[in-house]
mmCIF file with all atom_site columns, C-alpha atoms in Angstrom:
data_model
loop_
_atom_site.group_PDB
_atom_site.id
_atom_site.type_symbol
_atom_site.label_atom_id
_atom_site.label_alt_id
_atom_site.label_comp_id
_atom_site.label_asym_id
_atom_site.label_entity_id
_atom_site.label_seq_id
_atom_site.pdbx_PDB_ins_code
_atom_site.Cartn_x
_atom_site.Cartn_y
_atom_site.Cartn_z
_atom_site.occupancy
_atom_site.B_iso_or_equiv
_atom_site.pdbx_formal_charge
_atom_site.auth_seq_id
_atom_site.auth_comp_id
_atom_site.auth_asym_id
_atom_site.auth_atom_id
_atom_site.pdbx_PDB_model_num
ATOM 1   C CA . MET A 1 1   ? 91.348 169.968 -134.104 1.00 0.00 ? 188 MET A CA 1
ATOM 2   C CA . ALA A 1 2   ? 91.985 173.439 -131.927 1.00 0.00 ? 189 ALA A CA 1
ATOM 3   C CA . ARG A 1 3   ? 88.223 173.920 -131.692 1.00 0.00 ? 190 ARG A CA 1
ATOM 4   C CA . LEU A 1 4   ? 87.580 170.961 -130.509 1.00 0.00 ? 191 LEU A CA 1
ATOM 5   C CA . ALA A 1 5   ? 90.420 170.924 -128.005 1.00 0.00 ? 192 ALA A CA 1
ATOM 6   C CA . LEU A 1 6   ? 89.485 174.182 -126.965 1.00 0.00 ? 193 LEU A CA 1
ATOM 7   C CA . ALA A 1 7   ? 85.394 173.177 -126.310 1.00 0.00 ? 194 ALA A CA 1
ATOM 8   C CA . THR A 1 8   ? 86.796 169.703 -124.594 1.00 0.00 ? 195 THR A CA 1
ATOM 9   C CA . LEU A 1 9   ? 89.022 172.086 -122.234 1.00 0.00 ? 196 LEU A CA 1
ATOM 10  C CA . LEU A 1 10  ? 86.039 174.584 -121.734 1.00 0.00 ? 197 LEU A CA 1
ATOM 11  C CA . ALA A 1 11  ? 83.458 171.412 -120.781 1.00 0.00 ? 198 ALA A CA 1
ATOM 12  C CA . ALA A 1 12  ? 85.954 170.170 -118.410 1.00 0.00 ? 199 ALA A CA 1
ATOM 13  C CA . ALA A 1 13  ? 85.990 173.588 -116.629 1.00 0.00 ? 200 ALA A CA 1
ATOM 14  C CA . LEU A 1 14  ? 82.474 173.826 -116.508 1.00 0.00 ? 201 LEU A CA 1
ATOM 15  C CA . PHE A 1 15  ? 82.130 170.523 -115.038 1.00 0.00 ? 202 PHE A CA 1
ATOM 16  C CA . ALA A 1 16  ? 84.958 170.775 -112.158 1.00 0.00 ? 203 ALA A CA 1
ATOM 17  C CA . ALA A 1 17  ? 82.955 174.105 -111.563 1.00 0.00 ? 204 ALA A CA 1
ATOM 18  C CA . CYS A 1 18  ? 79.354 172.407 -110.815 1.00 0.00 ? 205 CYS A CA 1
ATOM 19  C CA . THR A 1 19  ? 81.110 169.299 -108.897 1.00 0.00 ? 206 THR A CA 1
ATOM 20  C CA . PRO A 1 20  ? 80.431 169.883 -105.190 1.00 0.00 ? 207 PRO A CA 1
ATOM 21  C CA . ALA A 1 21  ? 82.916 170.993 -103.516 1.00 0.00 ? 208 ALA A CA 1
ATOM 22  C CA . GLY A 1 22  ? 83.303 168.035 -101.190 1.00 0.00 ? 209 GLY A CA 1
ATOM 23  C CA . ALA A 1 23  ? 83.555 165.504 -104.406 1.00 0.00 ? 210 ALA A CA 1
ATOM 24  C CA . GLU A 1 24  ? 85.874 163.273 -102.811 1.00 0.00 ? 211 GLU A CA 1
ATOM 25  C CA . GLU A 1 25  ? 85.943 160.072 -100.766 1.00 0.00 ? 212 GLU A CA 1
ATOM 26  C CA . PRO A 1 26  ? 86.236 160.586 -97.006  1.00 0.00 ? 213 PRO A CA 1
ATOM 27  C CA . ARG A 1 27  ? 89.850 160.128 -95.227  1.00 0.00 ? 214 ARG A CA 1
ATOM 28  C CA . PRO A 1 28  ? 89.197 158.306 -91.703  1.00 0.00 ? 215 PRO A CA 1
ATOM 29  C CA . TYR A 1 29  ? 89.301 159.930 -88.662  1.00 0.00 ? 216 TYR A CA 1
ATOM 30  C CA . THR A 1 30  ? 88.824 158.776 -85.238  1.00 0.00 ? 217 THR A CA 1
ATOM 31  C CA . VAL A 1 31  ? 86.207 160.220 -82.361  1.00 0.00 ? 218 VAL A CA 1
ATOM 32  C CA . VAL A 1 32  ? 87.853 160.298 -79.196  1.00 0.00 ? 219 VAL A CA 1
ATOM 33  C CA . GLY A 1 33  ? 85.313 161.344 -76.740  1.00 0.00 ? 220 GLY A CA 1
ATOM 34  C CA . ASP A 1 34  ? 83.523 164.755 -78.051  1.00 0.00 ? 221 ASP A CA 1
ATOM 35  C CA . ALA A 1 35  ? 86.044 165.597 -80.558  1.00 0.00 ? 222 ALA A CA 1
ATOM 36  C CA . ILE A 1 36  ? 88.118 164.250 -83.277  1.00 0.00 ? 223 ILE A CA 1
ATOM 37  C CA . PRO A 1 37  ? 91.249 165.598 -82.462  1.00 0.00 ? 224 PRO A CA 1
ATOM 38  C CA . ALA A 1 38  ? 93.703 164.771 -85.414  1.00 0.00 ? 225 ALA A CA 1
ATOM 39  C CA . SER A 1 39  ? 93.459 167.083 -88.432  1.00 0.00 ? 226 SER A CA 1
ATOM 40  C CA . LEU A 1 40  ? 91.928 165.280 -91.393  1.00 0.00 ? 227 LEU A CA 1
ATOM 41  C CA . THR A 1 41  ? 94.493 166.587 -93.286  1.00 0.00 ? 228 THR A CA 1
ATOM 42  C CA . GLY A 1 42  ? 97.449 166.499 -91.215  1.00 0.00 ? 229 GLY A CA 1
ATOM 43  C CA . THR A 1 43  ? 97.903 170.001 -91.616  1.00 0.00 ? 230 THR A CA 1
ATOM 44  C CA . LYS A 1 44  ? 96.185 172.957 -89.972  1.00 0.00 ? 231 LYS A CA 1
ATOM 45  C CA . GLY A 1 45  ? 93.913 174.812 -92.172  1.00 0.00 ? 232 GLY A CA 1
ATOM 46  C CA . ASP A 1 46  ? 94.058 178.270 -93.442  1.00 0.00 ? 233 ASP A CA 1
ATOM 47  C CA . VAL A 1 47  ? 92.289 181.047 -91.243  1.00 0.00 ? 234 VAL A CA 1
ATOM 48  C CA . THR A 1 48  ? 91.674 183.392 -94.075  1.00 0.00 ? 235 THR A CA 1
ATOM 49  C CA . ARG A 1 49  ? 89.763 180.592 -96.198  1.00 0.00 ? 236 ARG A CA 1
ATOM 50  C CA . GLY A 1 50  ? 87.957 179.486 -93.476  1.00 0.00 ? 237 GLY A CA 1
ATOM 51  C CA . ARG A 1 51  ? 86.238 182.610 -92.752  1.00 0.00 ? 238 ARG A CA 1
ATOM 52  C CA . ALA A 1 52  ? 85.699 182.993 -96.536  1.00 0.00 ? 239 ALA A CA 1
ATOM 53  C CA . LEU A 1 53  ? 83.605 179.420 -96.119  1.00 0.00 ? 240 LEU A CA 1
ATOM 54  C CA . ILE A 1 54  ? 81.706 180.512 -93.422  1.00 0.00 ? 241 ILE A CA 1
ATOM 55  C CA . VAL A 1 55  ? 80.609 184.075 -94.948  1.00 0.00 ? 242 VAL A CA 1
ATOM 56  C CA . GLU A 1 56  ? 79.656 182.506 -98.402  1.00 0.00 ? 243 GLU A CA 1
ATOM 57  C CA . ARG A 1 57  ? 76.360 181.363 -98.384  1.00 0.00 ? 244 ARG A CA 1
ATOM 58  C CA . SER A 1 58  ? 77.047 177.802 -100.723 1.00 0.00 ? 245 SER A CA 1
ATOM 59  C CA . SER A 1 59  ? 79.150 176.766 -97.031  1.00 0.00 ? 246 SER A CA 1
ATOM 60  C CA . THR A 1 60  ? 75.211 176.842 -95.632  1.00 0.00 ? 247 THR A CA 1
ATOM 61  C CA . CYS A 1 61  ? 76.855 178.343 -92.020  1.00 0.00 ? 248 CYS A CA 1
ATOM 62  C CA . ILE A 1 62  ? 75.651 181.863 -91.866  1.00 0.00 ? 249 ILE A CA 1
ATOM 63  C CA . LEU A 1 63  ? 71.903 180.214 -92.849  1.00 0.00 ? 250 LEU A CA 1
ATOM 64  C CA . CYS A 1 64  ? 71.682 178.978 -89.710  1.00 0.00 ? 251 CYS A CA 1
ATOM 65  C CA . HIS A 1 65  ? 74.638 180.825 -87.519  1.00 0.00 ? 252 HIS A CA 1
ATOM 66  C CA . SER A 1 66  ? 75.948 184.105 -86.980  1.00 0.00 ? 253 SER A CA 1
ATOM 67  C CA . GLY A 1 67  ? 78.597 185.656 -85.848  1.00 0.00 ? 254 GLY A CA 1
ATOM 68  C CA . PRO A 1 68  ? 81.211 188.415 -86.217  1.00 0.00 ? 255 PRO A CA 1
ATOM 69  C CA . PHE A 1 69  ? 80.413 189.033 -90.027  1.00 0.00 ? 256 PHE A CA 1
ATOM 70  C CA . PRO A 1 70  ? 79.396 193.020 -90.443  1.00 0.00 ? 257 PRO A CA 1
ATOM 71  C CA . GLU A 1 71  ? 79.648 192.583 -94.577  1.00 0.00 ? 258 GLU A CA 1
ATOM 72  C CA . GLN A 1 72  ? 76.774 190.056 -93.762  1.00 0.00 ? 259 GLN A CA 1
ATOM 73  C CA . ALA A 1 73  ? 73.334 191.951 -93.094  1.00 0.00 ? 260 ALA A CA 1
ATOM 74  C CA . PHE A 1 74  ? 71.358 188.906 -93.342  1.00 0.00 ? 261 PHE A CA 1
ATOM 75  C CA . GLN A 1 75  ? 72.470 185.922 -90.311  1.00 0.00 ? 262 GLN A CA 1
ATOM 76  C CA . GLY A 1 76  ? 71.086 182.931 -89.425  1.00 0.00 ? 263 GLY A CA 1
ATOM 77  C CA . ASP A 1 77  ? 69.567 182.986 -85.713  1.00 0.00 ? 264 ASP A CA 1
ATOM 78  C CA . LEU A 1 78  ? 68.067 179.444 -85.542  1.00 0.00 ? 265 LEU A CA 1
ATOM 79  C CA . ALA A 1 79  ? 71.923 177.891 -83.892  1.00 0.00 ? 266 ALA A CA 1
ATOM 80  C CA . PRO A 1 80  ? 74.651 179.346 -81.674  1.00 0.00 ? 267 PRO A CA 1
ATOM 81  C CA . ASN A 1 81  ? 76.382 182.610 -82.400  1.00 0.00 ? 268 ASN A CA 1
ATOM 82  C CA . LEU A 1 82  ? 79.959 181.819 -83.965  1.00 0.00 ? 269 LEU A CA 1
ATOM 83  C CA . THR A 1 83  ? 81.429 184.756 -81.735  1.00 0.00 ? 270 THR A CA 1
ATOM 84  C CA . GLY A 1 84  ? 84.008 182.849 -79.043  1.00 0.00 ? 271 GLY A CA 1
ATOM 85  C CA . SER A 1 85  ? 83.729 179.521 -80.549  1.00 0.00 ? 272 SER A CA 1
ATOM 86  C CA . GLY A 1 86  ? 87.083 179.596 -80.188  1.00 0.00 ? 273 GLY A CA 1
ATOM 87  C CA . SER A 1 87  ? 86.642 179.740 -76.118  1.00 0.00 ? 274 SER A CA 1
ATOM 88  C CA . ARG A 1 88  ? 83.721 177.377 -76.386  1.00 0.00 ? 275 ARG A CA 1
ATOM 89  C CA . TRP A 1 89  ? 85.201 174.529 -77.795  1.00 0.00 ? 276 TRP A CA 1
ATOM 90  C CA . SER A 1 90  ? 88.782 172.750 -78.596  1.00 0.00 ? 277 SER A CA 1
ATOM 91  C CA . GLU A 1 91  ? 89.955 172.098 -82.111  1.00 0.00 ? 278 GLU A CA 1
ATOM 92  C CA . GLY A 1 92  ? 88.884 168.532 -81.994  1.00 0.00 ? 279 GLY A CA 1
ATOM 93  C CA . GLN A 1 93  ? 85.568 169.244 -80.458  1.00 0.00 ? 280 GLN A CA 1
ATOM 94  C CA . LEU A 1 94  ? 84.600 171.937 -83.456  1.00 0.00 ? 281 LEU A CA 1
ATOM 95  C CA . ARG A 1 95  ? 86.114 169.326 -86.184  1.00 0.00 ? 282 ARG A CA 1
ATOM 96  C CA . LEU A 1 96  ? 83.496 166.718 -84.569  1.00 0.00 ? 283 LEU A CA 1
ATOM 97  C CA . ARG A 1 97  ? 80.713 169.482 -84.855  1.00 0.00 ? 284 ARG A CA 1
ATOM 98  C CA . LEU A 1 98  ? 81.502 169.952 -88.678  1.00 0.00 ? 285 LEU A CA 1
ATOM 99  C CA . VAL A 1 99  ? 82.297 166.736 -89.668  1.00 0.00 ? 286 VAL A CA 1
ATOM 100 C CA . ASP A 1 100 ? 79.008 164.948 -87.924  1.00 0.00 ? 287 ASP A CA 1
ATOM 101 C CA . ALA A 1 101 ? 77.012 166.925 -85.532  1.00 0.00 ? 288 ALA A CA 1
ATOM 102 C CA . SER A 1 102 ? 75.022 164.206 -85.223  1.00 0.00 ? 289 SER A CA 1
ATOM 103 C CA . HIS A 1 103 ? 77.353 162.109 -83.552  1.00 0.00 ? 290 HIS A CA 1
ATOM 104 C CA . LEU A 1 104 ? 76.992 164.551 -80.395  1.00 0.00 ? 291 LEU A CA 1
ATOM 105 C CA . ASN A 1 105 ? 72.947 165.011 -80.997  1.00 0.00 ? 292 ASN A CA 1
ATOM 106 C CA . ALA A 1 106 ? 70.775 162.765 -82.515  1.00 0.00 ? 293 ALA A CA 1
ATOM 107 C CA . ALA A 1 107 ? 68.251 165.309 -83.470  1.00 0.00 ? 294 ALA A CA 1
ATOM 108 C CA . THR A 1 108 ? 70.378 168.596 -84.649  1.00 0.00 ? 295 THR A CA 1
ATOM 109 C CA . ILE A 1 109 ? 69.379 170.155 -87.389  1.00 0.00 ? 296 ILE A CA 1
ATOM 110 C CA . MET A 1 110 ? 73.330 171.143 -88.671  1.00 0.00 ? 297 MET A CA 1
ATOM 111 C CA . PRO A 1 111 ? 74.153 168.748 -91.729  1.00 0.00 ? 298 PRO A CA 1
ATOM 112 C CA . SER A 1 112 ? 76.976 166.256 -91.722  1.00 0.00 ? 299 SER A CA 1
ATOM 113 C CA . TYR A 1 113 ? 79.433 168.044 -93.599  1.00 0.00 ? 300 TYR A CA 1
ATOM 114 C CA . TYR A 1 114 ? 81.965 165.595 -93.789  1.00 0.00 ? 301 TYR A CA 1
ATOM 115 C CA . ARG A 1 115 ? 79.745 161.886 -93.335  1.00 0.00 ? 302 ARG A CA 1
ATOM 116 C CA . ILE A 1 116 ? 78.284 160.083 -96.204  1.00 0.00 ? 303 ILE A CA 1
ATOM 117 C CA . ASP A 1 117 ? 76.898 156.948 -94.912  1.00 0.00 ? 304 ASP A CA 1
ATOM 118 C CA . GLY A 1 118 ? 73.651 156.431 -92.830  1.00 0.00 ? 305 GLY A CA 1
ATOM 119 C CA . LEU A 1 119 ? 72.115 159.715 -94.090  1.00 0.00 ? 306 LEU A CA 1
ATOM 120 C CA . ALA A 1 120 ? 68.565 160.374 -95.311  1.00 0.00 ? 307 ALA A CA 1
ATOM 121 C CA . ARG A 1 121 ? 66.983 162.742 -97.917  1.00 0.00 ? 308 ARG A CA 1
ATOM 122 C CA . VAL A 1 122 ? 70.383 163.173 -99.825  1.00 0.00 ? 309 VAL A CA 1
ATOM 123 C CA . GLY A 1 123 ? 70.261 164.682 -103.122 1.00 0.00 ? 310 GLY A CA 1
ATOM 124 C CA . ALA A 1 124 ? 71.199 162.682 -105.960 1.00 0.00 ? 311 ALA A CA 1
ATOM 125 C CA . SER A 1 125 ? 74.382 164.733 -106.704 1.00 0.00 ? 312 SER A CA 1
ATOM 126 C CA . TRP A 1 126 ? 75.709 164.603 -103.521 1.00 0.00 ? 313 TRP A CA 1
ATOM 127 C CA . ARG A 1 127 ? 75.520 160.790 -102.484 1.00 0.00 ? 314 ARG A CA 1
ATOM 128 C CA . GLY A 1 128 ? 78.624 159.030 -101.538 1.00 0.00 ? 315 GLY A CA 1
ATOM 129 C CA . LYS A 1 129 ? 80.059 162.579 -101.443 1.00 0.00 ? 316 LYS A CA 1
ATOM 130 C CA . PRO A 1 130 ? 81.363 164.727 -98.204  1.00 0.00 ? 317 PRO A CA 1
ATOM 131 C CA . ILE A 1 131 ? 79.843 168.279 -98.225  1.00 0.00 ? 318 ILE A CA 1
ATOM 132 C CA . LEU A 1 132 ? 82.775 169.839 -97.696  1.00 0.00 ? 319 LEU A CA 1
ATOM 133 C CA . SER A 1 133 ? 86.619 168.495 -98.443  1.00 0.00 ? 320 SER A CA 1
ATOM 134 C CA . ALA A 1 134 ? 88.711 167.706 -95.725  1.00 0.00 ? 321 ALA A CA 1
ATOM 135 C CA . GLU A 1 135 ? 90.931 170.774 -96.327  1.00 0.00 ? 322 GLU A CA 1
ATOM 136 C CA . GLN A 1 136 ? 87.562 173.187 -95.972  1.00 0.00 ? 323 GLN A CA 1
ATOM 137 C CA . ILE A 1 137 ? 86.804 171.350 -92.758  1.00 0.00 ? 324 ILE A CA 1
ATOM 138 C CA . GLU A 1 138 ? 90.472 172.223 -91.560  1.00 0.00 ? 325 GLU A CA 1
ATOM 139 C CA . ASP A 1 139 ? 90.176 176.002 -93.067  1.00 0.00 ? 326 ASP A CA 1
ATOM 140 C CA . ILE A 1 140 ? 86.812 176.765 -91.432  1.00 0.00 ? 327 ILE A CA 1
ATOM 141 C CA . VAL A 1 141 ? 88.240 174.637 -87.997  1.00 0.00 ? 328 VAL A CA 1
ATOM 142 C CA . ALA A 1 142 ? 91.214 176.778 -88.501  1.00 0.00 ? 329 ALA A CA 1
ATOM 143 C CA . TYR A 1 143 ? 89.070 180.079 -88.334  1.00 0.00 ? 330 TYR A CA 1
ATOM 144 C CA . LEU A 1 144 ? 86.844 179.177 -85.784  1.00 0.00 ? 331 LEU A CA 1
ATOM 145 C CA . VAL A 1 145 ? 89.310 178.378 -82.833  1.00 0.00 ? 332 VAL A CA 1
ATOM 146 C CA . THR A 1 146 ? 90.554 182.064 -83.674  1.00 0.00 ? 333 THR A CA 1
ATOM 147 C CA . LEU A 1 147 ? 87.039 183.270 -82.217  1.00 0.00 ? 334 LEU A CA 1
ATOM 148 C CA . ARG A 1 148 ? 87.728 184.249 -78.493  1.00 0.00 ? 335 ARG A CA 1
ATOM 149 C CA . GLU A 1 149 ? 85.466 186.934 -78.496  1.00 0.00 ? 336 GLU A CA 1
#
């Protein structure tokens, strides 16, 4: 009996580890002009977690962007350098770019990290789920606004 409980617990832990980070129903948000002014969570994100998300390759940020990340030898050059992001864009503007960059530029190559409707070529495991959670979006925004050059 103890083995069955342990096996069930391990299976649940493995399933949770393989679940996409953003496996949640998106929270409602309002676009005002070129921004989403209100936090998706109602609170500020964590700067340290935001930086960690950007430099880990699973979020895909540094596959296209470069920035002040000396520990990452290989950084992208397809998209704007993230250095100075907090000087170029407001918190709300950064949030919209993460949530749904195609709202600003229909031809963008940047993924919509929090939008789930109207997307094409979405892998089966990602259908109906945002790539990043609301908390992860807020963490990344919290970090990016600190980048003032």
